[in-house]
Tab-separated table of C-alpha atoms in Angstrom:
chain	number	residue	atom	x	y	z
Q	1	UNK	CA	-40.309	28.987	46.914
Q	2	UNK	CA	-43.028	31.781	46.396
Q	3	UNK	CA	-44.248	33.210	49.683
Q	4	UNK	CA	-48.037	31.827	48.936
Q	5	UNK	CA	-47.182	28.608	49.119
Q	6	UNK	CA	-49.484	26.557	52.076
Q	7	UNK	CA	-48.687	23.769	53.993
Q	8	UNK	CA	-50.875	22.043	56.923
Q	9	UNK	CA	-49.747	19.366	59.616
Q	10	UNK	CA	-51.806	16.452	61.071
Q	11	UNK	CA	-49.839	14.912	64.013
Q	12	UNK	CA	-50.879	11.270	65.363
Q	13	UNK	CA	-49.910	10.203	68.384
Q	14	UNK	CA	-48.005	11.102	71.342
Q	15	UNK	CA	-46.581	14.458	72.577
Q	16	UNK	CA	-43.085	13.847	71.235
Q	17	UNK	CA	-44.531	13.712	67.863
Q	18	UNK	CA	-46.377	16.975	68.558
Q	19	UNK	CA	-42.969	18.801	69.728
Q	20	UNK	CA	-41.573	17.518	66.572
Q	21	UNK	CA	-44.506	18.298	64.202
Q	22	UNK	CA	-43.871	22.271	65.163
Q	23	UNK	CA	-40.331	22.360	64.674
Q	24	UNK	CA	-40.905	21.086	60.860
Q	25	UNK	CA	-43.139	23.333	60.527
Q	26	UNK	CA	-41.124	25.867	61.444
Q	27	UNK	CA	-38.666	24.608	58.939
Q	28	UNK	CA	-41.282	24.961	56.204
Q	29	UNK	CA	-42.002	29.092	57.445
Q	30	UNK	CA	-38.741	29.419	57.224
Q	31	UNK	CA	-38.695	28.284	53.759
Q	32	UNK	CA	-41.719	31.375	53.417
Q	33	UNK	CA	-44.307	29.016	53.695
Q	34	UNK	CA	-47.550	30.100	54.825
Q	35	UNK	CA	-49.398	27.136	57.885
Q	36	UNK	CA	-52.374	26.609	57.430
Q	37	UNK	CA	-54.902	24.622	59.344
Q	38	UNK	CA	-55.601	21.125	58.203
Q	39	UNK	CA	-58.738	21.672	57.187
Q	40	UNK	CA	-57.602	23.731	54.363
Q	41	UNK	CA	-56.845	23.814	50.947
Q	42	UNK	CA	-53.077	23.795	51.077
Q	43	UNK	CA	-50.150	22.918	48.711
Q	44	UNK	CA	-48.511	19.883	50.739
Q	45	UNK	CA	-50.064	17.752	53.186
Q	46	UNK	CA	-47.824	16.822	55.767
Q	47	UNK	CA	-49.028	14.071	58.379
Q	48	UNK	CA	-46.771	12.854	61.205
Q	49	UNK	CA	-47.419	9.031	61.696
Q	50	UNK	CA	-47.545	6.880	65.005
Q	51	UNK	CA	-47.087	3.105	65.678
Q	52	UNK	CA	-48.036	2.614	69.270
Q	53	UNK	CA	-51.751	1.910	69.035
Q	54	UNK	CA	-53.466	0.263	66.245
Q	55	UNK	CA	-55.984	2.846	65.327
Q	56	UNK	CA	-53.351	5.613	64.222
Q	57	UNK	CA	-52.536	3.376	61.779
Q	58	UNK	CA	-56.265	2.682	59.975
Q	59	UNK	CA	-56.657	6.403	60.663
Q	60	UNK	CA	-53.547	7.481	58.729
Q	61	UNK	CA	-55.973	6.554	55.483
Q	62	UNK	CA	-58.745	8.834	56.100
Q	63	UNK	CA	-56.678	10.921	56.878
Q	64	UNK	CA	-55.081	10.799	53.713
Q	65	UNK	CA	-58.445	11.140	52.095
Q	66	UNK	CA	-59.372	14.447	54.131
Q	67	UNK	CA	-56.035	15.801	52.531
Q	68	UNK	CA	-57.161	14.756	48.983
Q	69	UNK	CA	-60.515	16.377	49.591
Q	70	UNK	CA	-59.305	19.818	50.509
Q	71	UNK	CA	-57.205	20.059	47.281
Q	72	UNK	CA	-56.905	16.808	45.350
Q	73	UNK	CA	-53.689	18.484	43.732
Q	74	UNK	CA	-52.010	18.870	46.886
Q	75	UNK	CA	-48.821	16.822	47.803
Q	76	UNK	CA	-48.919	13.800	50.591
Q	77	UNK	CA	-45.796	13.288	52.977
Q	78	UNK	CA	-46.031	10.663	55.433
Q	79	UNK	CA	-43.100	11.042	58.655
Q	80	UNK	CA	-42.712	9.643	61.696
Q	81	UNK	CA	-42.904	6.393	63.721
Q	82	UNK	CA	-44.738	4.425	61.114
Q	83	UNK	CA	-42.630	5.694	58.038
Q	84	UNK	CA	-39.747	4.409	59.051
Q	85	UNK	CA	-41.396	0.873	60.369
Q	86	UNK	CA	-43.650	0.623	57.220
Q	87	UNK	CA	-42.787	2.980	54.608
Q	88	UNK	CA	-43.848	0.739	51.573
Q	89	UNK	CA	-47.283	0.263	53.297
Q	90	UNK	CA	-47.997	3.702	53.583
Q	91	UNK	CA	-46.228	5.256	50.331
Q	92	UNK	CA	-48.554	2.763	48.813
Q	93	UNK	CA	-51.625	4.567	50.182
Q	94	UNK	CA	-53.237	6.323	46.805
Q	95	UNK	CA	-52.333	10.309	46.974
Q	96	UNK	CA	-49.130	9.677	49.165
Q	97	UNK	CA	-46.314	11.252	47.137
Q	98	UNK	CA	-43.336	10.793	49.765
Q	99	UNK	CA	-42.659	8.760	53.069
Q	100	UNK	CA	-39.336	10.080	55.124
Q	101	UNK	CA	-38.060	8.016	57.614
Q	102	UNK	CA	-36.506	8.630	61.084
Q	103	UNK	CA	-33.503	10.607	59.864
Q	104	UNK	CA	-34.978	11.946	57.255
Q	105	UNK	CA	-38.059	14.080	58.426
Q	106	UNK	CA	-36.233	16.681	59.768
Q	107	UNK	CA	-35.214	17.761	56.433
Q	108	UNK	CA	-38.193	17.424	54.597
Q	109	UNK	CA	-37.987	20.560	52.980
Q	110	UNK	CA	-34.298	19.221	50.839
Q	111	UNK	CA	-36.950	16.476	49.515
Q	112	UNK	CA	-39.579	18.964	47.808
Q	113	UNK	CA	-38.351	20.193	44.664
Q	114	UNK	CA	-41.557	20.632	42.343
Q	115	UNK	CA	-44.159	19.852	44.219
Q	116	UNK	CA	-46.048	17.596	41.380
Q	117	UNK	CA	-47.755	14.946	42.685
Q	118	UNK	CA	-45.671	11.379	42.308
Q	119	UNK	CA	-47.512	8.152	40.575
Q	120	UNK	CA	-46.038	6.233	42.961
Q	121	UNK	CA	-45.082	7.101	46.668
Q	122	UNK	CA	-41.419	7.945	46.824
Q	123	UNK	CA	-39.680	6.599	49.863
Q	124	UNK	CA	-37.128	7.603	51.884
Q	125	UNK	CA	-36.056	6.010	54.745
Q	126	UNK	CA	-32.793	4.693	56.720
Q	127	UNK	CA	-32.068	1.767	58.329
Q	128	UNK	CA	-32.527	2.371	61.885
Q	129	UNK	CA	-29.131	2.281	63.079
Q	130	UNK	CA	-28.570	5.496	61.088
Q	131	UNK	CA	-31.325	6.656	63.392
Q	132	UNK	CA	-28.347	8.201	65.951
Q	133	UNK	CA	-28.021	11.595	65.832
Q	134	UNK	CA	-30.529	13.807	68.015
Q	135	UNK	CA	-32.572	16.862	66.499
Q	136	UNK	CA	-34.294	19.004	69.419
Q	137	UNK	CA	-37.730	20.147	69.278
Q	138	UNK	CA	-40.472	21.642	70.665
Q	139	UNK	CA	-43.868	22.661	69.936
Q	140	UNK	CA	-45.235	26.180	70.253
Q	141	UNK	CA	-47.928	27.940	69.102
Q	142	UNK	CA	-51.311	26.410	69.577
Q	143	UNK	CA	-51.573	25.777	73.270
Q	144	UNK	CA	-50.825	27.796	76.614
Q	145	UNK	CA	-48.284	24.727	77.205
Q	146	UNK	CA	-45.062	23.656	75.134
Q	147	UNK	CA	-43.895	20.202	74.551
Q	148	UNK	CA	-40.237	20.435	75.104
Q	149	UNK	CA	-38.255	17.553	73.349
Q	150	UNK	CA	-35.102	16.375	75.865
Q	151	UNK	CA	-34.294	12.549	74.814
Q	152	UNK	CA	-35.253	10.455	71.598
Q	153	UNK	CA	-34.924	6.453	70.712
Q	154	UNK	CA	-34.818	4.268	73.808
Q	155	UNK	CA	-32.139	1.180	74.500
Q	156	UNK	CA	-34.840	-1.046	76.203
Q	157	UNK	CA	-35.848	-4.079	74.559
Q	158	UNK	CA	-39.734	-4.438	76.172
Q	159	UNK	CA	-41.156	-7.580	74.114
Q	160	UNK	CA	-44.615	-5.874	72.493
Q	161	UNK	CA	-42.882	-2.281	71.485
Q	162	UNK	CA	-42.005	-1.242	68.047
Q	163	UNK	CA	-40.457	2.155	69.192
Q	164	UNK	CA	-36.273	1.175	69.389
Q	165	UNK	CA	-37.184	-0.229	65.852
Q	166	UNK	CA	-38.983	3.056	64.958
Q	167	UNK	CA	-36.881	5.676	66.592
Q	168	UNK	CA	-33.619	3.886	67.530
Q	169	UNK	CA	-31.007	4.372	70.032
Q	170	UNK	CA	-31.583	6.151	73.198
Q	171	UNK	CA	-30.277	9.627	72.473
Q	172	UNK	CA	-30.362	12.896	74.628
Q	173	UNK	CA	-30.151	16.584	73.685
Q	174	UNK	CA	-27.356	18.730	75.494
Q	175	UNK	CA	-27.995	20.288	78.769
Q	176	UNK	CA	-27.108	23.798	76.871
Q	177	UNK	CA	-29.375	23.388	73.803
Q	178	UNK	CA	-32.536	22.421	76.151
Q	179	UNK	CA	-31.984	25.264	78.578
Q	180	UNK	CA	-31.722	27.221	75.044
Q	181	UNK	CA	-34.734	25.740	73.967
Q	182	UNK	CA	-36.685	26.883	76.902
Q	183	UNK	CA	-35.624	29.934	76.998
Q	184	UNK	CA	-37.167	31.025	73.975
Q	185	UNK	CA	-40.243	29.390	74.441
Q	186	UNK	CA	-40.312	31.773	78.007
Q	187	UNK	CA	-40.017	34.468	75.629
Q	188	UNK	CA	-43.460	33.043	73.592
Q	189	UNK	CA	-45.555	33.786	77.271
Q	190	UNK	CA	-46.052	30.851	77.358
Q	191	UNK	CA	-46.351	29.597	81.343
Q	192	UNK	CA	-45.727	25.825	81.039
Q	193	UNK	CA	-43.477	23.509	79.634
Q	194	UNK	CA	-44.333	19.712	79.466
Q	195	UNK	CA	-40.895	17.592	79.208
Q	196	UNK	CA	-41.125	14.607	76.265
Q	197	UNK	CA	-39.208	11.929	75.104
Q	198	UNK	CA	-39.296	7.932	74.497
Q	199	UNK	CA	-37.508	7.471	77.541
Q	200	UNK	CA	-36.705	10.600	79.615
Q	201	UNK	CA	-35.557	8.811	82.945
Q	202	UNK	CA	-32.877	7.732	80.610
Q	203	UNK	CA	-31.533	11.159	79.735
Q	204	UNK	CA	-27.978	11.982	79.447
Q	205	UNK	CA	-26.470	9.744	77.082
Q	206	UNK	CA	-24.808	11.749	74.399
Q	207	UNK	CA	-26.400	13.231	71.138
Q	208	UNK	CA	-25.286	10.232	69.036
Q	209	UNK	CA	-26.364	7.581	71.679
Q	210	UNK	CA	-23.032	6.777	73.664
Q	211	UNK	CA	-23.687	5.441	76.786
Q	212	UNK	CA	-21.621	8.344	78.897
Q	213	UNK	CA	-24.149	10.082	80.610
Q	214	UNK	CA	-23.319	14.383	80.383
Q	215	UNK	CA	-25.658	14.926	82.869
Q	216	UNK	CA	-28.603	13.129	85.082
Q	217	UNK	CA	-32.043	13.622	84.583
Q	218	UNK	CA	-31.913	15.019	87.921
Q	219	UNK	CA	-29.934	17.491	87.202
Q	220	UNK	CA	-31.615	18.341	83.852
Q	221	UNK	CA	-35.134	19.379	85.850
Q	222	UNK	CA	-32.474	21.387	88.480
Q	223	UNK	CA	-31.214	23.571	85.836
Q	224	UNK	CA	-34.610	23.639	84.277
Q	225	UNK	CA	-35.950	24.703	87.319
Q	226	UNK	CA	-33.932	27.873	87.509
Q	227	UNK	CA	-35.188	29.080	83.615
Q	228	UNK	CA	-36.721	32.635	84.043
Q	229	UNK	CA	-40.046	33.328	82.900
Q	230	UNK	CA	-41.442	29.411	82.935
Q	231	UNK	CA	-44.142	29.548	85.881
Q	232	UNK	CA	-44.454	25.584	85.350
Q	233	UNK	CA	-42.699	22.174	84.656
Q	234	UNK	CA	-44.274	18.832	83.790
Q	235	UNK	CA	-42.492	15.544	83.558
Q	236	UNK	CA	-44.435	13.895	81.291
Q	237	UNK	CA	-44.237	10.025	81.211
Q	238	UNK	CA	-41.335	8.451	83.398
Q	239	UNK	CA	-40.214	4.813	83.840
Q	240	UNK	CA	-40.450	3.858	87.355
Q	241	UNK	CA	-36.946	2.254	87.789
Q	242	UNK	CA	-35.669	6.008	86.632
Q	243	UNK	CA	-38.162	7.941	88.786
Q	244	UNK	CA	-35.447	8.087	91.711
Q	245	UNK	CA	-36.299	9.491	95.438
Q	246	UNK	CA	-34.266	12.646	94.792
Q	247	UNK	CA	-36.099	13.399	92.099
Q	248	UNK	CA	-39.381	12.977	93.579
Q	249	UNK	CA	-38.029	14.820	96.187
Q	250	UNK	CA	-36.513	17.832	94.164
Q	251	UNK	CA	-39.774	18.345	92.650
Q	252	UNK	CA	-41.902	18.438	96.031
Q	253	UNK	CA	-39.952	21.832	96.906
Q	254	UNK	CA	-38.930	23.351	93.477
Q	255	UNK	CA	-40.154	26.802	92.565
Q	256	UNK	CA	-41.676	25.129	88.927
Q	257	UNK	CA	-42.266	21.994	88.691
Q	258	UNK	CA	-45.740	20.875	89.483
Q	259	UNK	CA	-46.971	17.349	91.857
Q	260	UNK	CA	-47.657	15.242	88.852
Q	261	UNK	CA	-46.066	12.136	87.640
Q	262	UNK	CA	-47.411	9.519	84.933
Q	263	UNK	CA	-45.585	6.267	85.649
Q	264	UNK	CA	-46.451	3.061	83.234
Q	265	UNK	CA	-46.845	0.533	84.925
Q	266	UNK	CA	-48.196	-2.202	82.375
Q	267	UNK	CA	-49.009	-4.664	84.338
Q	268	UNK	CA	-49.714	-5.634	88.378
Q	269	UNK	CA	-48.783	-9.335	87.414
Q	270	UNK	CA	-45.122	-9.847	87.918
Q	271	UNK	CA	-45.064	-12.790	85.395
Q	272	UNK	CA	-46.568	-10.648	82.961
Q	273	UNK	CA	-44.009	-7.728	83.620
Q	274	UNK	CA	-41.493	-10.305	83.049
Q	275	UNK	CA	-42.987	-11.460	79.759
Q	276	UNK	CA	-42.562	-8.018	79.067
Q	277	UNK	CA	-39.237	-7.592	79.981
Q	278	UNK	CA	-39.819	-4.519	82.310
Q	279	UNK	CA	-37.500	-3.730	84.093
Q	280	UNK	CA	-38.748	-3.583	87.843
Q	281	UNK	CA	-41.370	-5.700	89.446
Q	282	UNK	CA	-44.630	-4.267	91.156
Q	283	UNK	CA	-43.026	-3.728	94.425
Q	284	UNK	CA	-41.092	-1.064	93.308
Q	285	UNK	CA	-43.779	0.961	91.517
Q	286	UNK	CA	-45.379	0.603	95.050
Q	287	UNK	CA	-42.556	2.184	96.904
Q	288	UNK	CA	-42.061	4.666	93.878
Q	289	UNK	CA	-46.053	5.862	94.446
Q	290	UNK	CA	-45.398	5.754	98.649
Q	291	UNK	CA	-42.659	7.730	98.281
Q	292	UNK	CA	-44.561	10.790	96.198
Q	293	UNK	CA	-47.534	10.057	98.712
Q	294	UNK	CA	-45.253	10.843	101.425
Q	295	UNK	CA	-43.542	14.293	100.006
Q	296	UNK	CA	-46.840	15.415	98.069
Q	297	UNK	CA	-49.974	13.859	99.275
Q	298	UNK	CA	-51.964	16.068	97.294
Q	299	UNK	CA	-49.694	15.160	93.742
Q	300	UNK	CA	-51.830	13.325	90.994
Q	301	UNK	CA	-50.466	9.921	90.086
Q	302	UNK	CA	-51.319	8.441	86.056
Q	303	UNK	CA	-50.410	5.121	85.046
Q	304	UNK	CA	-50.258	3.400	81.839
Q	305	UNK	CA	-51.628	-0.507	81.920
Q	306	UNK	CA	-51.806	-2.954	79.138
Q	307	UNK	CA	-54.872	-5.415	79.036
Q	308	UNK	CA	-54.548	-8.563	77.043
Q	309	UNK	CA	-51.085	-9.056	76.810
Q	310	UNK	CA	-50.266	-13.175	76.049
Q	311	UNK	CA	-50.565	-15.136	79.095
Q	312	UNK	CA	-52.656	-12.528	80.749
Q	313	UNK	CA	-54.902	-15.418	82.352
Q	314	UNK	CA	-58.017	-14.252	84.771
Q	315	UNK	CA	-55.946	-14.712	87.511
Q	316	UNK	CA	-53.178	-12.270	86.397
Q	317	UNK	CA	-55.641	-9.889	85.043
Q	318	UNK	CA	-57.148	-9.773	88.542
Q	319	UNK	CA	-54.020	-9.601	90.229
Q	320	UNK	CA	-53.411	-5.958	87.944
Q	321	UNK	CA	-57.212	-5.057	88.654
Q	322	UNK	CA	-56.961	-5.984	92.478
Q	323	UNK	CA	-53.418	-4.160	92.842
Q	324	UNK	CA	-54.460	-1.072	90.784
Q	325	UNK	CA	-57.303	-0.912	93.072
Q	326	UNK	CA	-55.499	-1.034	95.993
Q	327	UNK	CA	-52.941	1.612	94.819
Q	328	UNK	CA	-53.604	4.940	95.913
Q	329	UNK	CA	-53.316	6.587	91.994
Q	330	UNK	CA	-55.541	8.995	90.609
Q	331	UNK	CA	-56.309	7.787	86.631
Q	332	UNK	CA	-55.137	5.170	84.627
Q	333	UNK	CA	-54.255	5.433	80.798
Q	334	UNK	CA	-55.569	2.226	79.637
Q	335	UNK	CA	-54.106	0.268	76.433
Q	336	UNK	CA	-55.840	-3.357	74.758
Q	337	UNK	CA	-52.760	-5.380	73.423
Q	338	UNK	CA	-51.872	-5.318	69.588
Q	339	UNK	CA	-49.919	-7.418	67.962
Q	340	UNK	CA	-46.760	-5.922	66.343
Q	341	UNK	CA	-44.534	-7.230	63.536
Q	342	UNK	CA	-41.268	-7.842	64.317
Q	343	UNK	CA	-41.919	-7.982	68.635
Q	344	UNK	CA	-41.120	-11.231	70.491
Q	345	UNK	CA	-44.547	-10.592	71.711
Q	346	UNK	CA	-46.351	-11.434	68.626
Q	347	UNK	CA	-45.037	-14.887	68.730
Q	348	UNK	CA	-46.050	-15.593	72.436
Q	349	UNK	CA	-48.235	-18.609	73.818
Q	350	UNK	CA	-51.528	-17.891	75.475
Q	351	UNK	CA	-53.186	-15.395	73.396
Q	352	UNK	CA	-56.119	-13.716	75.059
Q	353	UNK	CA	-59.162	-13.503	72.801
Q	354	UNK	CA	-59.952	-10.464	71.653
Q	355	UNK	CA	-63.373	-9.769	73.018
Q	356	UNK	CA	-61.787	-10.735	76.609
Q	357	UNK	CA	-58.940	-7.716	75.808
Q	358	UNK	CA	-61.752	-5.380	75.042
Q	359	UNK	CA	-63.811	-6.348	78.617
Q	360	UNK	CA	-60.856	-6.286	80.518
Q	361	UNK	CA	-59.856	-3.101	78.977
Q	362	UNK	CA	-63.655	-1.546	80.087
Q	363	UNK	CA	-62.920	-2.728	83.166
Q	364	UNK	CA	-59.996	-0.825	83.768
Q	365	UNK	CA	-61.832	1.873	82.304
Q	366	UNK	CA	-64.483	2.221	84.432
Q	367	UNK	CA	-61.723	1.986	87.715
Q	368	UNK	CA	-59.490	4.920	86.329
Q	369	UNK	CA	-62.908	6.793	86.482
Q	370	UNK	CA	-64.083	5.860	89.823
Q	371	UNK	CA	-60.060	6.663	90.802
Q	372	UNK	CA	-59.967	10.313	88.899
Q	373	UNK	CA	-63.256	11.349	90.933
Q	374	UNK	CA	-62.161	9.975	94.248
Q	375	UNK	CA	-58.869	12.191	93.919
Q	376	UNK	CA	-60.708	15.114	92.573
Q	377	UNK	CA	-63.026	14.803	95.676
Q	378	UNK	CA	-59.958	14.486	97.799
Q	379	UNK	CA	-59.509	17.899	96.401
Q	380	UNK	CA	-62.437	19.928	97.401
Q	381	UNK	CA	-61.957	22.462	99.634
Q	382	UNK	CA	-58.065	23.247	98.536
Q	383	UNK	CA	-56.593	26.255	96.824
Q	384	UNK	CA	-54.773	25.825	94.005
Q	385	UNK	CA	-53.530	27.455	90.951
Q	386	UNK	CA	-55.219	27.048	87.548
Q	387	UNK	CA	-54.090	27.366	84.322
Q	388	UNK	CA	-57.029	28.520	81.652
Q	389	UNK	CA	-56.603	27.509	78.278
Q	390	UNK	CA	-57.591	29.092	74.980
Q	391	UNK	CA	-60.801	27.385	73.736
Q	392	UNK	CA	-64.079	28.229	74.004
Q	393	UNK	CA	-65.888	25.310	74.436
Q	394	UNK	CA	-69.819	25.137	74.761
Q	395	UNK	CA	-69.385	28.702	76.346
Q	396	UNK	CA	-66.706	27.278	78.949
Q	397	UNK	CA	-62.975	27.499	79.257
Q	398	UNK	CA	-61.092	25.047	81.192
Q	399	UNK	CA	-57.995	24.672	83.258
Q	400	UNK	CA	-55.604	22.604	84.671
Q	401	UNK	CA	-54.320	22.847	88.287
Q	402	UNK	CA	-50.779	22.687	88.970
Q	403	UNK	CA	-51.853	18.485	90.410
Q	404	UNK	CA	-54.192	17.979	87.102
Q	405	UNK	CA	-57.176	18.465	88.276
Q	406	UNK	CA	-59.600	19.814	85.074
Q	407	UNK	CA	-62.045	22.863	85.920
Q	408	UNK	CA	-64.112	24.824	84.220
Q	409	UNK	CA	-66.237	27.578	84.248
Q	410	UNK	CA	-68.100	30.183	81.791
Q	411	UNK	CA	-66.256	31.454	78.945
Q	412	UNK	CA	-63.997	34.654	79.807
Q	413	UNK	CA	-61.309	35.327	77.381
Q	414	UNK	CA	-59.789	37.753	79.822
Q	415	UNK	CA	-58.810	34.650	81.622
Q	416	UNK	CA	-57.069	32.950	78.996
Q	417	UNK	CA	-53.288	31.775	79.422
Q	418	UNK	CA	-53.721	33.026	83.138
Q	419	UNK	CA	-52.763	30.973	86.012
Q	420	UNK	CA	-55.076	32.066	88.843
Q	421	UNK	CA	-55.446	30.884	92.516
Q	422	UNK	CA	-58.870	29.556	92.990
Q	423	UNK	CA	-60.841	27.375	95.634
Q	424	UNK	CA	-62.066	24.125	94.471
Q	425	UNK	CA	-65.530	23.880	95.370
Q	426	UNK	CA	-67.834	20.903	93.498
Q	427	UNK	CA	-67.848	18.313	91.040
Q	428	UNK	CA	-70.265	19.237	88.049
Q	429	UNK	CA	-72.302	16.561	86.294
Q	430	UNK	CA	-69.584	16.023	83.262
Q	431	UNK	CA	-66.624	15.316	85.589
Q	432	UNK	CA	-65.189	18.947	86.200
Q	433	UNK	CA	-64.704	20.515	88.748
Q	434	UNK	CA	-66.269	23.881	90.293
Q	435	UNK	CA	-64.510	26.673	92.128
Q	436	UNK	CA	-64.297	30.097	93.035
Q	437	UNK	CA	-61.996	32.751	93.138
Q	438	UNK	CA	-61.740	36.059	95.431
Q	439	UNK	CA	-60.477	38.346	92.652
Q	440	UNK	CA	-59.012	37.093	89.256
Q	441	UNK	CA	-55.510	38.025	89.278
Q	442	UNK	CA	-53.064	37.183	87.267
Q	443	UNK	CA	-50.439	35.565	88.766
């Protein structure tokens, strides 16, 4: 390949997706390609597809279109999620010149011989039992934080999610590779590492999906906890039946990771969670937020909640409002119900109408923000430690504290990728919060 070759990534979706977008693209630098930013003109167009929410599909078009704009010679490849669920669909999206399933996107650079643009979309993808080896990732590069790749595929069988049909088998990297893994991303500077998967809670089975667990998650986020040179750990998303007390309780006292946990939920209803089949009932999300109250009263709580899911009456919609309200969280991630193809949910009775998904989902909306201030609030007054990111933004950077609450303040790029220990002190008019700081240090 000559050296001037340029290839740009668009990722949609979540931040497993993002972890994997960086490793191809390391792939393709190692090949002596040259990244450039989407933007771009650039040789091939490479766009990493979701199928959780219904938008990332209509947007995979335009995005499509952006590509052809920059260089209308360039070359399409569609991976991901949606590849392997709907390859025809999207290879027959005019300018795509190649769709690579599950197994195949991590070799995406085998696939590109000439690089001349295809009259028809070439496809490439497996069936998704083939889908059972596991490729680690991470992402690296553009952000003070990494997205560190532990598990893939997931062996629940919830009734509205495509992702065991896009992804497959609950899978799990090796203790050794992910303590490899964040090792070198130590060595990058950078000073946090989010963990990502389908199903984390879950991880431990072996690298081609048997169900012997090598190790717990619990003691995955020990050893990680020991990694020199990482100043911060993040579980990402966690199921609450696999969110156990010791964990909770490791992470109240460990030296890295930090007092936040996002736990879907999906519904307050226990019909509807059964309808679902989730596997716990809204009792033991309640004992599963009491217990992190108890150890870390100051620790920010997310949730993930589904409106509009079939046989969501007023009633059980009320019950999820009423018990979400009640709940002492501090932000909700809300979702409106799709319909998927292929998901037992699609052929359920009692369909809520879509204009009554879309209220109930600005409902929620508008309680996730009236929860986020109240915790920030609960805030005020505390020390904490911030970590500044690297945009400039209006003439502001922001920051995260170790328990997610977002600051800001005016643009220093002396502060960026510092963690600092700083006082919060108000709420500004957008949201953020305020503070002040003795001396910046870094720490």
């Amino acid at each position: 390949m000559s050296p001037s070759k340029k290839v740009a990534f668009y990722t949609l979706g979540c931040k497993l997706n993002f972890s994997e977008t960086s490793t191809i693209a390391r792939s393709f630098e190692g090949e002596g390609f040259q990244r450039v930013d989407f933007s771009e003109k650039a040789d091939i167009y490479v766009i990493n597809t979701c199928s959780v929410t219904e938008n990332a599909d209509k947007r995979f078009k335009t995005i499509v279109k952006h590509a052809q704009k920059a260089n209308p010679d360039a070359f399409v490849a569609a991976v991901g999620c949606y590849a392997q669920l709907k390859p025809q669909e999207l290879a027959d999206v005019d300018g795509v010149d190649l769709v690579l399933g599950a197994t195949e996107k991590f070799k995406i650079t085998d696939y590109l011989n000439d690089l001349s643009k295809n009259d028809f979309g070439e496809v490439h993808s497996c069936e998704i039992e083939e889908a059972d080896f596991y490729v680690g990732s991470y992402s690296i590069g553009d952000r003070t934080r990494a997205f560190l790749k532990v598990q893939d595929g997931c062996d629940y069988k919830c009734t509205y999610c495509t992702i065991p049909l896009a992804r497959g088998i609950s899978r799990s990297d090796t203790l050794e590779n992910v303590l490899n893994n964040a090792f070198e991303i130590s060595q990058q500077g950078i000073k946090e590492i989010v963990l990502t998967g389908v199903n984390i809670g879950d991880y431990g089975k072996g690298e081609f999906g048997n169900k012997k667990h090598e190790h717990t998650f619990l003691e995955l986020v020990k050893a990680l906890d020991e990694v020199e040179g990482i100043e911060r750990l993040r579980i990402s998303s966690i199921e609450p039946n696999l969110l156990k007390n010791e964990t909770i309780d490791f992470v109240s006292k460990s030296r890295s990771f930090v007092p936040h946990f996002h736990i879907p939920l999906q519904s307050g209803s226990n019909d509807i969670l059964k309808l679902m089949r989730r596997r716990y009932m809204r009792e033991l999300y309640t004992e599963r937020v009491t217990k992190i109250r108890e150890v870390m009263p100051h620790a920010c709580i997310g949730v993930d909640v589904i409106v509009g899911f079939p046989g969501e009456t007023d009633e059980r919609f009320l019950e999820t409002y009423q018990f979400l309200n009640e709940l002492d969280i501090s932000y909700l991630h809300v979702f409106t119900y799709s319909e998927r193809d292929n998901t037992p949910a699609a052929e359920m009775e009692g369909v809520v109408p879509m204009k009554v998904r879309n209220k109930r989902s600005k409902m929620l909306r508008g309680l996730s923000a009236k929860k986020r201030r109240a915790f920030y609030e609960s805030q005020l007054g505390t020390t904490r430690t911030v970590l500044f990111e690297g945009e400039n933004k209006e003439g502001y950077i922001h920051g995260f504290t170790e328990n997610y609450v977002k600051v800001k303040a005016p643009w220093n790029p002396e502060l960026v990728n510092t963690l600092q220990e700083i006082t919060l002190t108000e709420i500004d008019e957008d949201g953020l919060v305020r503070f002040k700081v003795s001396e910046m240090v870094s720490i």
